[in-house]
CSV table of C-alpha atoms in Angstrom, one decimal:
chain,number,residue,atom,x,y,z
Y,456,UNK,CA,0.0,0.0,0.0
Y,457,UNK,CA,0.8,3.3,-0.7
Y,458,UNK,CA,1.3,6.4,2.0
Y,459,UNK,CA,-1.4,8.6,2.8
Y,460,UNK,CA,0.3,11.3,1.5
Y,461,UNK,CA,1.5,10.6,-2.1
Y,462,UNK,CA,0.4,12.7,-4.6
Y,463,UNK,CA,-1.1,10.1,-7.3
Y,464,UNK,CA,-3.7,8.9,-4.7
Y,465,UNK,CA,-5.2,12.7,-4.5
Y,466,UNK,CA,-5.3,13.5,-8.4
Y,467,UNK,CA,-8.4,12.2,-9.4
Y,468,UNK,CA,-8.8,9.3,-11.9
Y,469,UNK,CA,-9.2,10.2,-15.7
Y,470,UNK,CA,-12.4,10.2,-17.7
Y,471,UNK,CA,-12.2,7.3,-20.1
Y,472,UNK,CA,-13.1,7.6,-24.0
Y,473,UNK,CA,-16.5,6.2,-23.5
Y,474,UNK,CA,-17.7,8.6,-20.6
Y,475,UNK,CA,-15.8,11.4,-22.5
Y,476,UNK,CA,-18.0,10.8,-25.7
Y,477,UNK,CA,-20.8,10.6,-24.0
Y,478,UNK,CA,-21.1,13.8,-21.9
Y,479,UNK,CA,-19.5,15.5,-25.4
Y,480,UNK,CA,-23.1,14.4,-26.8
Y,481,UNK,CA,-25.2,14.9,-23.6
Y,482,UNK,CA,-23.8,18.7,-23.5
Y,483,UNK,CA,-24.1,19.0,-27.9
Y,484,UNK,CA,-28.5,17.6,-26.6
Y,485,UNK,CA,-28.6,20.5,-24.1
Y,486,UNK,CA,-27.1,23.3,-26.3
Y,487,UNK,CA,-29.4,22.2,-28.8
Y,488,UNK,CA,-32.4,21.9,-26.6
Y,489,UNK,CA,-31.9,25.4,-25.7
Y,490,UNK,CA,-30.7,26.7,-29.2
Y,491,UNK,CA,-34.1,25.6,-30.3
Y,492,UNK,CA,-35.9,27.1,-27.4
Y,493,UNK,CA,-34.3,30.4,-28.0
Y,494,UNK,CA,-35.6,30.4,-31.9
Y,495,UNK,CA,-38.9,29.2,-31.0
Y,496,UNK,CA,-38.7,32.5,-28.2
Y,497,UNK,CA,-37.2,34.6,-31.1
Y,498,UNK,CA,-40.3,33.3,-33.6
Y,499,UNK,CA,-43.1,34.1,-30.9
Y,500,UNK,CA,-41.7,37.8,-30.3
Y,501,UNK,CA,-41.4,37.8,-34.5
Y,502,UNK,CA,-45.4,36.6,-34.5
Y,503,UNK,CA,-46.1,39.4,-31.8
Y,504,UNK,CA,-44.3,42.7,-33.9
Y,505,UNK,CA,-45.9,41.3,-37.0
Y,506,UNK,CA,-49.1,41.5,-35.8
Y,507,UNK,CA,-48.8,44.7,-34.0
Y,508,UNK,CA,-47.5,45.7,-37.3
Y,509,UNK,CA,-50.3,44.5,-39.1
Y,510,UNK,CA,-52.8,46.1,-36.6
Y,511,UNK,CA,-51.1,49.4,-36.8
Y,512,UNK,CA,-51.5,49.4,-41.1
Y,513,UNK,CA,-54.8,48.3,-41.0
Y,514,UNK,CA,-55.4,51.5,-38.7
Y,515,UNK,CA,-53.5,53.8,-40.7
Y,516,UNK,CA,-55.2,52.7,-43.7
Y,517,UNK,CA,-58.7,53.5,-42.1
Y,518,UNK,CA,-57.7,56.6,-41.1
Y,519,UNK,CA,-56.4,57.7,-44.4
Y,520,UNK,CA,-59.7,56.2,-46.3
Y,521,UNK,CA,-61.5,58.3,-43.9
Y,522,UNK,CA,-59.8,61.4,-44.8
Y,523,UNK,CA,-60.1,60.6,-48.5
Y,524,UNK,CA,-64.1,60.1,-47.9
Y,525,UNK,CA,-63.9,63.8,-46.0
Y,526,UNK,CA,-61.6,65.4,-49.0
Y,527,UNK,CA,-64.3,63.8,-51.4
Y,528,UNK,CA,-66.9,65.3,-49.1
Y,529,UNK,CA,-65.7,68.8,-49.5
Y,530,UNK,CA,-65.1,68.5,-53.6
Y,531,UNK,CA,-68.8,67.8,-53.9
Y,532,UNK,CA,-69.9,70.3,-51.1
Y,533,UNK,CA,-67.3,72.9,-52.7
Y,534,UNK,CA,-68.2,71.9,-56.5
Y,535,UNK,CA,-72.1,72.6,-55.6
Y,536,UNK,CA,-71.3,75.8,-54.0
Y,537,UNK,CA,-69.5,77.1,-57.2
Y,538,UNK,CA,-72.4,76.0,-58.6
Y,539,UNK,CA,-75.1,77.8,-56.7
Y,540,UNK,CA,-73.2,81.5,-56.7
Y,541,UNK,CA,-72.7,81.3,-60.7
Y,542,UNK,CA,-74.0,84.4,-62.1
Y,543,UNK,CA,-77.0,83.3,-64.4
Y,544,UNK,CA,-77.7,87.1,-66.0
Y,545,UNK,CA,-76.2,86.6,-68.6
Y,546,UNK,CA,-77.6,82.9,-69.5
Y,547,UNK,CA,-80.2,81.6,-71.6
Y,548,UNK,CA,-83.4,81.0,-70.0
Y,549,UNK,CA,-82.5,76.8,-70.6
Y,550,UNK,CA,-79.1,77.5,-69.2
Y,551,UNK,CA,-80.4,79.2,-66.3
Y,552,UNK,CA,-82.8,76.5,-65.7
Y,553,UNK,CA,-80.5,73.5,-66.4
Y,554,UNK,CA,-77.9,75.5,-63.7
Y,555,UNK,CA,-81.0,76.2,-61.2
Y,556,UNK,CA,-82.2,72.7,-61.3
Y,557,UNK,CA,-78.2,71.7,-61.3
């Protein structure tokens, strides 16, 4: 028997090939367990920004049809206003009454 105080009882016994193979592929399962739980976290925030994305065009386009409809609006109230204050003096009596009934 060895002493109690020689040096190759106290380092500790090498990992053999097997054992070091395997926690090389237990540690290669992990990263990739977690490599694939970051992308699926990275694809549900993606989902998320899309959507608010989405959301926030859909409201911008309402809001600029809207405006359109009020621009419209004010053509047609502006064209019949032109309309009404033309000077009908000098007309025909059919002009005046095609422009009267206009």
């Amino acid at each position: 028997m060895a002493s109690s105080n020689s040096p190759i009882e106290k380092e500790p016994r090498p990992i053999g090939r097997k054992a070091a193979k395997a926690k090389r592929g237990s540690n290669s399962t992990k990263n990739a367990s977690k490599f694939l739980e970051e992308i699926s976290g990275h694809q549900a925030m993606r989902i998320q920004m899309d959507m608010k994305t989405q959301e926030h065009d859909r409201a911008m386009q309402l809001e600029y049809a809207k405006e359109r409809e009020n621009v419209h609006q004010q053509n047609i109230e502006k064209t019949y206003w032109e309309t009404m204050a033309m000077d009908t003096s000098h007309m025909s009596l059919e002009t005046k009454q095609f422009w009267k009934l206009e």
